[in-house]
Short mmCIF file of C-alpha atoms and ligand atoms in Angstrom, two decimals:
data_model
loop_
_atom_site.label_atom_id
_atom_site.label_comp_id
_atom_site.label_asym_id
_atom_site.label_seq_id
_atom_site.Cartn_x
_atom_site.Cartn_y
_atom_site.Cartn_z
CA UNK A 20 33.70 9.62 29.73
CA UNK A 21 32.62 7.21 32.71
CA UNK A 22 29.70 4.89 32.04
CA UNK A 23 27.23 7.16 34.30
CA UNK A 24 27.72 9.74 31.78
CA UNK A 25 27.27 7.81 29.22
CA UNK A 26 23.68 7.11 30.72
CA UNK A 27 23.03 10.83 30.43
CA UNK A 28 22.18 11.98 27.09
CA UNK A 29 22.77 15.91 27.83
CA UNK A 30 26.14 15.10 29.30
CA UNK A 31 26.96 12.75 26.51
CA UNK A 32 27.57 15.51 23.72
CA UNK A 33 30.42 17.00 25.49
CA UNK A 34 31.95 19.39 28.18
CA UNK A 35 30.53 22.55 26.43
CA UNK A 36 26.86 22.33 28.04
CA UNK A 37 26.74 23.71 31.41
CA UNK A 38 23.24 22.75 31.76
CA UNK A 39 21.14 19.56 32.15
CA UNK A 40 17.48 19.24 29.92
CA UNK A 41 14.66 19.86 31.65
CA UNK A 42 12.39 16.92 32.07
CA UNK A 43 9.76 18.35 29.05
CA UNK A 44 12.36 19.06 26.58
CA UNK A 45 13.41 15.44 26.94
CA UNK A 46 10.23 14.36 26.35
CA UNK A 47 9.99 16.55 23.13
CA UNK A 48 13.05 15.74 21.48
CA UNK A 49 13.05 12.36 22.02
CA UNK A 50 12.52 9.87 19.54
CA UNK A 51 13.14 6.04 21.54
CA UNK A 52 9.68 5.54 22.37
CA UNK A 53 8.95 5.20 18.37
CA UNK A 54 11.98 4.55 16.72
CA UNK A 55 13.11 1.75 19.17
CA UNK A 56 11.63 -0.22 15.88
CA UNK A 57 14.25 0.24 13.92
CA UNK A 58 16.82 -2.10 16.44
CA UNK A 59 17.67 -4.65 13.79
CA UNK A 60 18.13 -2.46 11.53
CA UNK A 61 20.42 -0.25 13.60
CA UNK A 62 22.49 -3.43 14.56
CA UNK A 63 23.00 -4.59 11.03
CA UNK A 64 24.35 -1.14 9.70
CA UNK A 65 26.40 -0.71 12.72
CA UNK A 66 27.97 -4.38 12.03
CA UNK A 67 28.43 -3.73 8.08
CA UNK A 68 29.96 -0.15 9.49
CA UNK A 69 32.05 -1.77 11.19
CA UNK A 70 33.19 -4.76 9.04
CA UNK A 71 34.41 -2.31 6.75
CA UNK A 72 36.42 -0.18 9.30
CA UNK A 73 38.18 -3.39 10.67
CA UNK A 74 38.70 -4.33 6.51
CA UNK A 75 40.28 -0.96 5.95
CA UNK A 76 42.17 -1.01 9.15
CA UNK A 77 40.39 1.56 10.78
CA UNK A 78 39.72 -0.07 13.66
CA UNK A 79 41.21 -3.56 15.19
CA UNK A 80 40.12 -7.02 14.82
CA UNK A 81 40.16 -7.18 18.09
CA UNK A 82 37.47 -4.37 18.57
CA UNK A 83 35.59 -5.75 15.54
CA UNK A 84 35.24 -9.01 17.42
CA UNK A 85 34.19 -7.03 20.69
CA UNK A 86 31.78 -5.17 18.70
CA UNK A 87 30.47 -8.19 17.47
CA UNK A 88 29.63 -9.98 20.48
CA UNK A 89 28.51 -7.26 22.26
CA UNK A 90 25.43 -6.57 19.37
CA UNK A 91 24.60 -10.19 19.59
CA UNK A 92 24.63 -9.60 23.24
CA UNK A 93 22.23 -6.82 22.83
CA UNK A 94 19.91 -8.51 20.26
CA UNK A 95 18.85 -11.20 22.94
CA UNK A 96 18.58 -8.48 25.55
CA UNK A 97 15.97 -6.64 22.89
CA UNK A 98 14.24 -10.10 21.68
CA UNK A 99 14.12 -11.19 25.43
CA UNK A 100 12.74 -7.84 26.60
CA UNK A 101 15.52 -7.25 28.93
CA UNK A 102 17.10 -4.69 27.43
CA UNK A 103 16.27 -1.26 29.05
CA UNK A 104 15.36 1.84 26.74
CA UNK A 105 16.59 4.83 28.54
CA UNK A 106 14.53 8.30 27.52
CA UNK A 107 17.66 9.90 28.24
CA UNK A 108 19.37 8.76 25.63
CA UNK A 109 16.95 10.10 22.97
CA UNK A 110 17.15 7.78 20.17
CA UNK A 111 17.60 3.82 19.28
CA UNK A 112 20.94 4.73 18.03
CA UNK A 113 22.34 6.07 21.15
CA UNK A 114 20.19 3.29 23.22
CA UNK A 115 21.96 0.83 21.18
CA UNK A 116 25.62 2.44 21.48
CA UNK A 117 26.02 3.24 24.88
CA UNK A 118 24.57 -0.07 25.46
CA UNK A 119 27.69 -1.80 23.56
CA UNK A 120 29.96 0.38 25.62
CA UNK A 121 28.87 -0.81 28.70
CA UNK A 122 29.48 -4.33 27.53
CA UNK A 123 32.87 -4.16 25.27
CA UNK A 124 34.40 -0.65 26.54
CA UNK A 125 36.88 1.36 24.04
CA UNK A 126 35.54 -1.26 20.99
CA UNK A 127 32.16 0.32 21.40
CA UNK A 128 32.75 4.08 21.56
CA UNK A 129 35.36 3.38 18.49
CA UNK A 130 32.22 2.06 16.57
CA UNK A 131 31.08 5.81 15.86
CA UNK A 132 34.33 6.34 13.39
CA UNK A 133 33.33 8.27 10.28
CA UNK A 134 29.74 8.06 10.65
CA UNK A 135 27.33 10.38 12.17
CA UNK A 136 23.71 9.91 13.23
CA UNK A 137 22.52 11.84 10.48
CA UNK A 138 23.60 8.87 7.61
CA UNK A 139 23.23 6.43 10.57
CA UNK A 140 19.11 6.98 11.03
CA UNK A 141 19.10 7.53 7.35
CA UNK A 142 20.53 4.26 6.59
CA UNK A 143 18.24 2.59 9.39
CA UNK A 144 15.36 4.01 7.70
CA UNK A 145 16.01 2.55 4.63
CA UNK A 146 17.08 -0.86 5.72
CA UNK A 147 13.87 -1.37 8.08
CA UNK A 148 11.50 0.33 4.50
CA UNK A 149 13.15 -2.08 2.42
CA UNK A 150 12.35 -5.21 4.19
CA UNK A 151 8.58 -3.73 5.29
CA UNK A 152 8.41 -3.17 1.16
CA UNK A 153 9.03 -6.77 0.53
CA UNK A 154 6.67 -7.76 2.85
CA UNK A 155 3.67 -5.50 1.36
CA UNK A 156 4.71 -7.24 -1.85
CA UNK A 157 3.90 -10.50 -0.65
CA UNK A 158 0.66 -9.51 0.55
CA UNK A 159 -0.12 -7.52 -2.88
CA UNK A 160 0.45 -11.01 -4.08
CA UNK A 161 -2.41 -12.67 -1.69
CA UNK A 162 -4.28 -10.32 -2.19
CA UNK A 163 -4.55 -10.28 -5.95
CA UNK A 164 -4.82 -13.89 -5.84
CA UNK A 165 -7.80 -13.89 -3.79
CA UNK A 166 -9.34 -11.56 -5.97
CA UNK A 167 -8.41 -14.21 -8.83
CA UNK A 168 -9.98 -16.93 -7.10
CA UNK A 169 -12.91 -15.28 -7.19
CA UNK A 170 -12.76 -14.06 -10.40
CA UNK A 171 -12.52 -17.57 -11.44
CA UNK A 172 -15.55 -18.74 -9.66
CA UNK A 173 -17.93 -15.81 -10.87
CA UNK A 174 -16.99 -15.70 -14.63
CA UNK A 175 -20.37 -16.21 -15.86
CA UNK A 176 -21.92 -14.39 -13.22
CA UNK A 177 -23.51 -11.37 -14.79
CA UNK A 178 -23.30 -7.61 -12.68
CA UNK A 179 -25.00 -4.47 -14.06
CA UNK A 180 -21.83 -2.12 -15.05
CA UNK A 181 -22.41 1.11 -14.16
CA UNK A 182 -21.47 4.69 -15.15
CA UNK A 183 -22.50 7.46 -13.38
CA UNK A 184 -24.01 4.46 -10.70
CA UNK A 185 -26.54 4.16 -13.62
CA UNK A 186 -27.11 0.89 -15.19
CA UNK A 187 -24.85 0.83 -18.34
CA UNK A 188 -23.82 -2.15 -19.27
CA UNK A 189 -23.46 -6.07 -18.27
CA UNK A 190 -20.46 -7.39 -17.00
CA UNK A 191 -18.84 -10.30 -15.96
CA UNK A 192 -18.59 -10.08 -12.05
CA UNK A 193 -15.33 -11.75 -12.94
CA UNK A 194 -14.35 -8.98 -15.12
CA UNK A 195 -14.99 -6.70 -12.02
CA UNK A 196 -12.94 -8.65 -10.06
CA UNK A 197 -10.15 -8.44 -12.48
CA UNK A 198 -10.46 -4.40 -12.61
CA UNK A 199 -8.96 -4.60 -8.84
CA UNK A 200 -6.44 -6.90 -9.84
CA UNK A 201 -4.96 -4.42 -12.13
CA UNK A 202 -4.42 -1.92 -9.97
CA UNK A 203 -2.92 -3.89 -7.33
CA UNK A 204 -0.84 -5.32 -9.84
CA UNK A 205 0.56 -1.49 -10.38
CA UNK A 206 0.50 -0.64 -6.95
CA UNK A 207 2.75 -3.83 -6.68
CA UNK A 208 5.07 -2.13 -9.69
CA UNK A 209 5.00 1.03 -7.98
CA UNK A 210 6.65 -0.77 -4.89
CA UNK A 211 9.30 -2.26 -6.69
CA UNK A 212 10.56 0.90 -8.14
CA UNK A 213 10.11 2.76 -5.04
CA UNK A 214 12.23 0.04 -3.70
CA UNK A 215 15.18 0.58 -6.02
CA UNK A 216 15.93 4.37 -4.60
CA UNK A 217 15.11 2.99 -1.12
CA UNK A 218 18.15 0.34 -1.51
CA UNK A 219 20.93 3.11 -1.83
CA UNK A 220 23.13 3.92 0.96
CA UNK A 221 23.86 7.11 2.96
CA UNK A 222 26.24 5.84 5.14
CA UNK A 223 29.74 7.74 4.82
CA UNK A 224 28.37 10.86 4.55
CA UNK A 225 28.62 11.35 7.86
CA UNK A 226 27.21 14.27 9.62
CA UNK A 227 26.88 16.19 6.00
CA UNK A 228 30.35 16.60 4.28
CA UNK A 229 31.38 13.24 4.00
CA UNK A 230 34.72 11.73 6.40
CA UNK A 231 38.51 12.01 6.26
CA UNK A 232 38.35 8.39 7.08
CA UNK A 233 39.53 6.07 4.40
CA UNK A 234 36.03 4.45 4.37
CA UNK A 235 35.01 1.67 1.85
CA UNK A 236 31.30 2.26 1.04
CA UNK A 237 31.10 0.26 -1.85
CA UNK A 238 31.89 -2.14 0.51
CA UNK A 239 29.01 -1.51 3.32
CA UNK A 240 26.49 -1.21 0.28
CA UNK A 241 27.38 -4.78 -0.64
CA UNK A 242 27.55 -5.94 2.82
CA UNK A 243 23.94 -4.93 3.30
CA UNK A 244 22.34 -5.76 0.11
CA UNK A 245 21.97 -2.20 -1.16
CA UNK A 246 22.09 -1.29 -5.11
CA UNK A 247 24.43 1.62 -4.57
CA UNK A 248 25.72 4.89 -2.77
CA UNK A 249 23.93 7.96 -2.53
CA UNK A 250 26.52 9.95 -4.46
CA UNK A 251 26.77 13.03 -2.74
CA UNK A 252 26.95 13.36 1.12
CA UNK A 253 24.45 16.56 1.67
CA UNK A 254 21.58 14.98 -0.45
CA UNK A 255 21.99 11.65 1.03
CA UNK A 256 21.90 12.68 4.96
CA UNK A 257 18.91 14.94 4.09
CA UNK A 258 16.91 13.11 1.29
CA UNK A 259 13.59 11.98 2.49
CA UNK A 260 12.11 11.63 -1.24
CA UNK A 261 12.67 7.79 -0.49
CA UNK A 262 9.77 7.61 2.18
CA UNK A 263 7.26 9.70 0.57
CA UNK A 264 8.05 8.47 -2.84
CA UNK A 265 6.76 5.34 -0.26
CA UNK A 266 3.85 6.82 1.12
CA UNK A 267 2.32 8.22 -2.60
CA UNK A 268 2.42 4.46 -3.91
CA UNK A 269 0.83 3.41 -0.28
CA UNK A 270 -1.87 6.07 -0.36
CA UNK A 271 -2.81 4.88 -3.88
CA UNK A 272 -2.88 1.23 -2.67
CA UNK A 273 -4.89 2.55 -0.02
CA UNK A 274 -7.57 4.39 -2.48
CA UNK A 275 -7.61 0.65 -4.31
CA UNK A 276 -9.00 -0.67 -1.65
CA UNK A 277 -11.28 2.28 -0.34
CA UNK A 278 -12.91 2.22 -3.70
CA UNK A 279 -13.63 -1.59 -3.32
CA UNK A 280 -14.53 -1.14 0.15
CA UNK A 281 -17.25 1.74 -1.27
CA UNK A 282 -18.37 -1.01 -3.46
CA UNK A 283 -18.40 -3.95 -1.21
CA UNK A 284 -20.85 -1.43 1.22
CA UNK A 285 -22.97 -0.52 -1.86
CA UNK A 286 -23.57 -3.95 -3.07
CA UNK A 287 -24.40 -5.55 0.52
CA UNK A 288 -26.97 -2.58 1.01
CA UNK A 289 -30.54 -4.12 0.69
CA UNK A 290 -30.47 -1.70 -2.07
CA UNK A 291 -28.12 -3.47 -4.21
CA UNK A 292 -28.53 -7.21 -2.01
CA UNK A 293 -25.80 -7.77 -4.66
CA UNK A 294 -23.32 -10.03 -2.25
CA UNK A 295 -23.07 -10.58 1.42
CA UNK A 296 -19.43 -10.65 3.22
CA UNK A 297 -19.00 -12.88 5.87
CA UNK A 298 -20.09 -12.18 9.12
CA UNK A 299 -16.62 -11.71 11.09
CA UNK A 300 -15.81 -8.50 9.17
CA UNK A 301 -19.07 -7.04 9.83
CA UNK A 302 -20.72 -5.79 13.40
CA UNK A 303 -23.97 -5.33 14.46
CA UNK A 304 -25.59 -2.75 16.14
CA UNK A 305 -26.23 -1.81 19.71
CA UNK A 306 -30.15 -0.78 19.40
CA UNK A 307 -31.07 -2.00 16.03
CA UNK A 308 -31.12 -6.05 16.61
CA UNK A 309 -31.35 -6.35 12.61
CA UNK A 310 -27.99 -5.02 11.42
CA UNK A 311 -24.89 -5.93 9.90
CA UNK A 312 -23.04 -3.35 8.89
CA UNK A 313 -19.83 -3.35 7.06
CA UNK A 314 -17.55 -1.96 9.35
CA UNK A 315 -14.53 -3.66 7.92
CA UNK A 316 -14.63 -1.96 4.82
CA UNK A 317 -15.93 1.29 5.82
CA UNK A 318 -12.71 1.76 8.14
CA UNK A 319 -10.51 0.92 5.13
CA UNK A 320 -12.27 3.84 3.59
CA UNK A 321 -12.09 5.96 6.50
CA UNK A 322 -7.85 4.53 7.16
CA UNK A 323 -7.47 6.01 3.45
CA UNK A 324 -7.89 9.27 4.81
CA UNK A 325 -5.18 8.62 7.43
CA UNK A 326 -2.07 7.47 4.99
CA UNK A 327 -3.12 10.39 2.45
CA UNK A 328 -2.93 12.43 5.68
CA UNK A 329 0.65 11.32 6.43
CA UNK A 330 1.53 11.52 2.39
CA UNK A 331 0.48 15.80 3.51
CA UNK A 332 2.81 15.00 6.35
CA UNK A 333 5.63 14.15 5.05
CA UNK A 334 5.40 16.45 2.05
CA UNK A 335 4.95 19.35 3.91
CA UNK A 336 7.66 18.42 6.44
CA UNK A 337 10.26 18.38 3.61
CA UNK A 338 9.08 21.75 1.94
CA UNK A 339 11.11 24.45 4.19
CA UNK A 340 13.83 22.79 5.05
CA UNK A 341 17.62 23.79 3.84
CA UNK A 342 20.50 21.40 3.62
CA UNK A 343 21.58 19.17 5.37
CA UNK A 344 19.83 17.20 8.18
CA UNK A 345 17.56 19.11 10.32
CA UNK A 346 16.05 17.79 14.00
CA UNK A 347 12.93 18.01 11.61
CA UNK A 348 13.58 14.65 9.93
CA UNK A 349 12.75 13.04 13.24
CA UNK A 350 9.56 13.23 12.42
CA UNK A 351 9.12 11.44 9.17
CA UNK A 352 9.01 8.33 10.95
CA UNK A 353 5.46 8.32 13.08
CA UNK A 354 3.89 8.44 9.83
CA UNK A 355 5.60 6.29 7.58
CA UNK A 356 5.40 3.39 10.65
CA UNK A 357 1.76 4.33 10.65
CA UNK A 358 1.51 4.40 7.05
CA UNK A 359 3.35 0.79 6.57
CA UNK A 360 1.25 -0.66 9.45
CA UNK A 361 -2.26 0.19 8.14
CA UNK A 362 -1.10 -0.70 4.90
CA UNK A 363 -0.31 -4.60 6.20
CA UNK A 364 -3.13 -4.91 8.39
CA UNK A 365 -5.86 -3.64 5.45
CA UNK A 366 -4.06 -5.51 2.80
CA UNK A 367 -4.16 -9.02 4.93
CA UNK A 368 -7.45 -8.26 6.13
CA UNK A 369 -9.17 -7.82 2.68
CA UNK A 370 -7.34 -10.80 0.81
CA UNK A 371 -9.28 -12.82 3.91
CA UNK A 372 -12.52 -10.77 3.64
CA UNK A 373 -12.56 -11.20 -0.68
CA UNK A 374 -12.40 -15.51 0.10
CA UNK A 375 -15.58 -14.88 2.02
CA UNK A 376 -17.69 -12.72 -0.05
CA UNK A 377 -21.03 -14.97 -1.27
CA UNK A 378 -22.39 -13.65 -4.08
CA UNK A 379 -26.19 -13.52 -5.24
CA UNK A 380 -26.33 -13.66 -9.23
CA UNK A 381 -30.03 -13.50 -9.60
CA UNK A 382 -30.09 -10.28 -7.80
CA UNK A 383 -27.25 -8.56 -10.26
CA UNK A 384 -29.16 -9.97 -12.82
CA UNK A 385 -32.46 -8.72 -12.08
CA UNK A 386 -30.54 -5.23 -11.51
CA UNK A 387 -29.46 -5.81 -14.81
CA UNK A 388 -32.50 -5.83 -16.58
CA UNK A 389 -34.34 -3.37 -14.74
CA UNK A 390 -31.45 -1.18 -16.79
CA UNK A 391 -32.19 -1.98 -19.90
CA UNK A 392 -28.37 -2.56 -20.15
CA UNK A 393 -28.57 -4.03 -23.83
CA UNK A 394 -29.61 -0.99 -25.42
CA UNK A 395 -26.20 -0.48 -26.63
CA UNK A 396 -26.00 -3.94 -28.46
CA UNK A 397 -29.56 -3.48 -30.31
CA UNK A 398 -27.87 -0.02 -31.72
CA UNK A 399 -24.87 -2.01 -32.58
CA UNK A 400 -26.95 -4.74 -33.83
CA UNK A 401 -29.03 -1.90 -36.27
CA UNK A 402 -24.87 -0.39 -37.59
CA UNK A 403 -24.49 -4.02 -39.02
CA UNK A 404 -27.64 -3.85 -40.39
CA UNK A 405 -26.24 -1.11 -42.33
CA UNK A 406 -27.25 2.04 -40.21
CA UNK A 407 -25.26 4.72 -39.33
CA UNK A 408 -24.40 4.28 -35.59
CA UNK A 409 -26.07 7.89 -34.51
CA UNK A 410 -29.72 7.29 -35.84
CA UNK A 411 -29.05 3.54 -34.40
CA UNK A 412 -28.86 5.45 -31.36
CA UNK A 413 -31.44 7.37 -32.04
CA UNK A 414 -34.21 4.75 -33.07
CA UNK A 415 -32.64 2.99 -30.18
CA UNK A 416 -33.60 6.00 -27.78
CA UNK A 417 -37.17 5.54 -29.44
CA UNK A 418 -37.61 1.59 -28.41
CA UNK A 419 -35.91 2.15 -24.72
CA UNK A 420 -39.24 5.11 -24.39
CA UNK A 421 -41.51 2.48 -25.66
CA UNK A 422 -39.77 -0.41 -23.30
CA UNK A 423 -40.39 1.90 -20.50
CA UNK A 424 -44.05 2.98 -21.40
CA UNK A 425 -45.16 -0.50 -21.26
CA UNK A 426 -43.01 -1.64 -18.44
CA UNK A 427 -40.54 -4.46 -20.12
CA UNK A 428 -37.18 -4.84 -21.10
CA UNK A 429 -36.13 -4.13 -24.74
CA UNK A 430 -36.70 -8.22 -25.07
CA UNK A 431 -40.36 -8.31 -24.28
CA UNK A 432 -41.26 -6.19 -26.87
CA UNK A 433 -42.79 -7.95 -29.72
CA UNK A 434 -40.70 -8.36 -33.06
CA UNK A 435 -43.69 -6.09 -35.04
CA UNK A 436 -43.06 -3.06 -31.77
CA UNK A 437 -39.10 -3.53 -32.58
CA UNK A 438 -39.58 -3.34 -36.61
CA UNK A 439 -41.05 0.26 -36.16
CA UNK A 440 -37.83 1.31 -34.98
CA UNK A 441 -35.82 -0.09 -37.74
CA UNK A 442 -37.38 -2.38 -40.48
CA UNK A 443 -34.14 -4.60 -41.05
CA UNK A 444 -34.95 -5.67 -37.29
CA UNK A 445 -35.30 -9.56 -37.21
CA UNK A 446 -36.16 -12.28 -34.97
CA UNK A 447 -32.05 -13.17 -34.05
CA UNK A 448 -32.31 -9.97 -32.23
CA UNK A 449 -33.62 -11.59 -29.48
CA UNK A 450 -30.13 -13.13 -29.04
CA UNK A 451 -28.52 -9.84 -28.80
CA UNK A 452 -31.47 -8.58 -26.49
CA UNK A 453 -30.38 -10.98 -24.06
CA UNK A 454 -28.02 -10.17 -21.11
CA UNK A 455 -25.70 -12.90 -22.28
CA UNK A 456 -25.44 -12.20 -25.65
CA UNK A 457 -24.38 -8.89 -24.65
CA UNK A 458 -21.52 -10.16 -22.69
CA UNK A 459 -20.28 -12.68 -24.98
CA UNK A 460 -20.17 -10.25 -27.81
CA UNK A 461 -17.72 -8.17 -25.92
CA UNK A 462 -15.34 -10.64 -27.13
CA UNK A 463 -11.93 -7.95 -27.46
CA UNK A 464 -8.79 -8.01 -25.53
CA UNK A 465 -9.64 -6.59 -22.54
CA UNK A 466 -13.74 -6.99 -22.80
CA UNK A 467 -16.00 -8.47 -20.53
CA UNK A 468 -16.72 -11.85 -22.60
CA UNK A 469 -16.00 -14.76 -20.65
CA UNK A 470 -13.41 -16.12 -22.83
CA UNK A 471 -11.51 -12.72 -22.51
CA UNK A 472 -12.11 -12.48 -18.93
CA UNK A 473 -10.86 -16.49 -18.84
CA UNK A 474 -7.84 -15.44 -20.80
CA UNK A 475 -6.94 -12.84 -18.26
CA UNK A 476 -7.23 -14.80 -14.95
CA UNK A 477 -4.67 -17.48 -17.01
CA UNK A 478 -2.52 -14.46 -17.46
CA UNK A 479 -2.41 -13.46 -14.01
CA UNK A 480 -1.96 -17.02 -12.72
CA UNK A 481 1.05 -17.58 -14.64
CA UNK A 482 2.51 -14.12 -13.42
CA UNK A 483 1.65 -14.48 -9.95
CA UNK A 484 2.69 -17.94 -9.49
N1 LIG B 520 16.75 10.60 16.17
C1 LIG B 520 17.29 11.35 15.09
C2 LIG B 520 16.34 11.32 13.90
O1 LIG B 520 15.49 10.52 13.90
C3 LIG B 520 18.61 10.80 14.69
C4 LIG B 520 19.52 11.78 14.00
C5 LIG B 520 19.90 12.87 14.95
N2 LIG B 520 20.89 13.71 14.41
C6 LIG B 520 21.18 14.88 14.97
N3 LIG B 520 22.09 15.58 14.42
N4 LIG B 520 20.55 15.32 16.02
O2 LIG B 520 16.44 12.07 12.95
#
């Protein structure tokens, strides 16, 4: 084959097509102008490929040399920009290989021995996932500890908890904090054990049977830091579970942070006035001169929509197809790049945006009482004076319809008001009246009392490092 045709995709498969593509179909079944991405990853499976094919004496060590210098060769040419991406060669793979046989001749078309783009892209895919998952760990990380830090600094700080956005309860805004924590810290699990079926190799399957070739793949696992070999050749050149396996744990990190993000736009509403974030993640508006509004968050919400979108994607890409690799695969990487790129840029974003949230405690407070959010503990407070916790709640009902007929909290009420209720009432009820007294007596593993919530941001400190 002379190096013009090598240029030429359509003449590159072989003798047998009599015609050229037209210019659209090109365009359609292309795949450079996205997957271009995965270069390094291309490069180091073609070097581990052929490592092993010079170690099992495949190939020479002359043409492993060759092939060698010419990928370092083509690295600088793609890290300097100077490498040239021809649409006629479809796909980073072919880009990449007729590339290092224009440079190193025989060597580089003798790269292609037992291997097949099929396991090729597959492996690529995994290689580029696998370092893209560690780096969404490391930002879980940040993240969380932001989300500590604060924590930290607003243990004492009392919120109204809410169910059913009714006042319920009080909480420490710590506490709150900590609720996000967890489920980062599961999203961050989730990862790692996606991870561990993302690190196995597909290369030696070949185009879908496996090779005659006398290929070592124990060998190219190891070289590239994989935990094993997909064991049979069909599954592993058509398997996709890998990247939406991916996408699910994504698309939950993703609801994480749309559900703060709802929050973080409820709270900052003069409604709430609960915090205020600071002013670089918000915008104002272009005819009301006294806005700020939250866009930040609210296209976190609305970017939740777009990686549950590509979750669809990919699901419903996989669901008709039969074994082995079909052209259709080609498309399971526009969304997972999308998915892993608004995954980064919302995960960075918000572990910045949580150091600058100011928070107003005498508004959650006020909130707070307007709730009467220690209705629970005066019931509770009635059981161990020896009543059955349902007429507790009952009398309880009784004093909150008083409370509100005279306009006060369940404090104001005078000691005589509170003994109609429930005779046993006495004056240290006050004490469990108050929002604080409330909180502390949450005092459980896993409660809202500061020195639970204390114990918990010690806990995650010492796991996150
Ligand atoms: N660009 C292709 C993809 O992304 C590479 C594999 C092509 N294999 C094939 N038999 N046409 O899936």
């Amino acid at each position: 084959m002379t190096q013009n045709q090598l240029d030429k995709k359509s003449e590159a498969w072989s003798a047998l097509f009599s015609e050229p593509m037209s210019d659209l179909v090109k365009r359609y079944t292309s795949s450079v102008s996205f997957d271009q991405r995965l270069w390094q990853a291309d490069i180091e499976g073609s070097l581990a490929h052929a490592g092993m094919l010079a170690a099992q004496k495949i190939i020479s060590t002359q043409d492993h040399a060759a092939i060698e210098g010419g990928m370092k060769q083509i690295r600088d040419e793609i890290e300097s920009g100077a490498f040239e991406w021809k649409l006629d060669l479809e796909d980073v793979h072919l880009n990449i290989e007729a590339r290092l046989t224009q440079l190193v001749g025989d060597a580089g078309k003798r790269l292609h021995t037992g291997r097949s783009r099929n396991d090729q892209v597959a492996t690529d895919v995994r290689l580029w996932l696998r370092s893209e998952i560690d780096l969404i760990d490391g930002l879980l990380a940040s993240l969380q500890k932001a989300l500590v830090d604060i924590a930290e600094q607003n243990v004492e700080v009392i919120l109204p908890g809410f169910t059913h956005l009714q006042v319920a309860q009080p909480v420490s805004f710590g506490h709150h904090m900590l609720a996000y924590v967890e489920m980062f810290a599961r999203d961050a699990e989730r990862m790692a054990d996606v991870r561990k079926r993302v690190n196995r190799l597909p290369l030696g399957a070949a185009a879908l049977a496996g090779t005659s070739y006398p290929l070592d793949r124990e060998m190219v696992a190891k070289t590239l830091g994989m935990d094993g070999v997909c064991q049979n050749s069909l599954d592993a050149v058509s398997d996709r579970d890998f990247a939406i396996e991916f996408t699910a744990a994504a698309s939950l990190a993703m609801i994480h942070i749309s559900r703060f993000s709802e929050e973080l736009i409820l709270w900052m509403s003069q409604n709430f006035g609960f915090i205020q974030i600071a002013d670089r993640f918000t915008t104002g508006s272009s005819i009301m001169p006294q806005k700020k509004n939250p866009d930040v968050p609210e296209l976190a919400r609305g970017k939740t929509g777009r990686v549950v979108g590509h979750l669809m994607g990919l699901l419903t890409l996989m669901k008709g197809q039969p074994l082995a690799y079909n052209k259709d695969n080609q498309e399971d990487k526009e969304p997972l790049f999308d998915t892993v790129d608004t995954l980064k840029d919302t995960l960075r974003i918000f572990a910045e945006m949580a150091g600058g949230i100011t928070v107003r405690p005498e508004a959650m407070e006020k909130a707070a009482l307007r709730g009467y959010a220690t209705a629970t503990d005066l019931a509770d407070y009635m059981v161990k004076k020896g009543l059955p916790f349902r007429d507790a709640h009952e009398a309880v009902a009784h004093a909150v319809k008083a409370a509100i007929a005279h306009q006060v909290d369940l404090s104001e009420l005078p000691l005589k008001v509170l003994q109609e209720f429930n005779p046993k009432i006495e004056k240290d009820v006050y004490e469990v009246l108050s929002l604080r007294g409330s909180l502390n007596a949450r005092n459980i593993l896993g409660g809202t009392a500061p020195a639970q919530v204390r114990a918990q941001i010690a806990r995650h400190r010492a796991r996150l490092g």
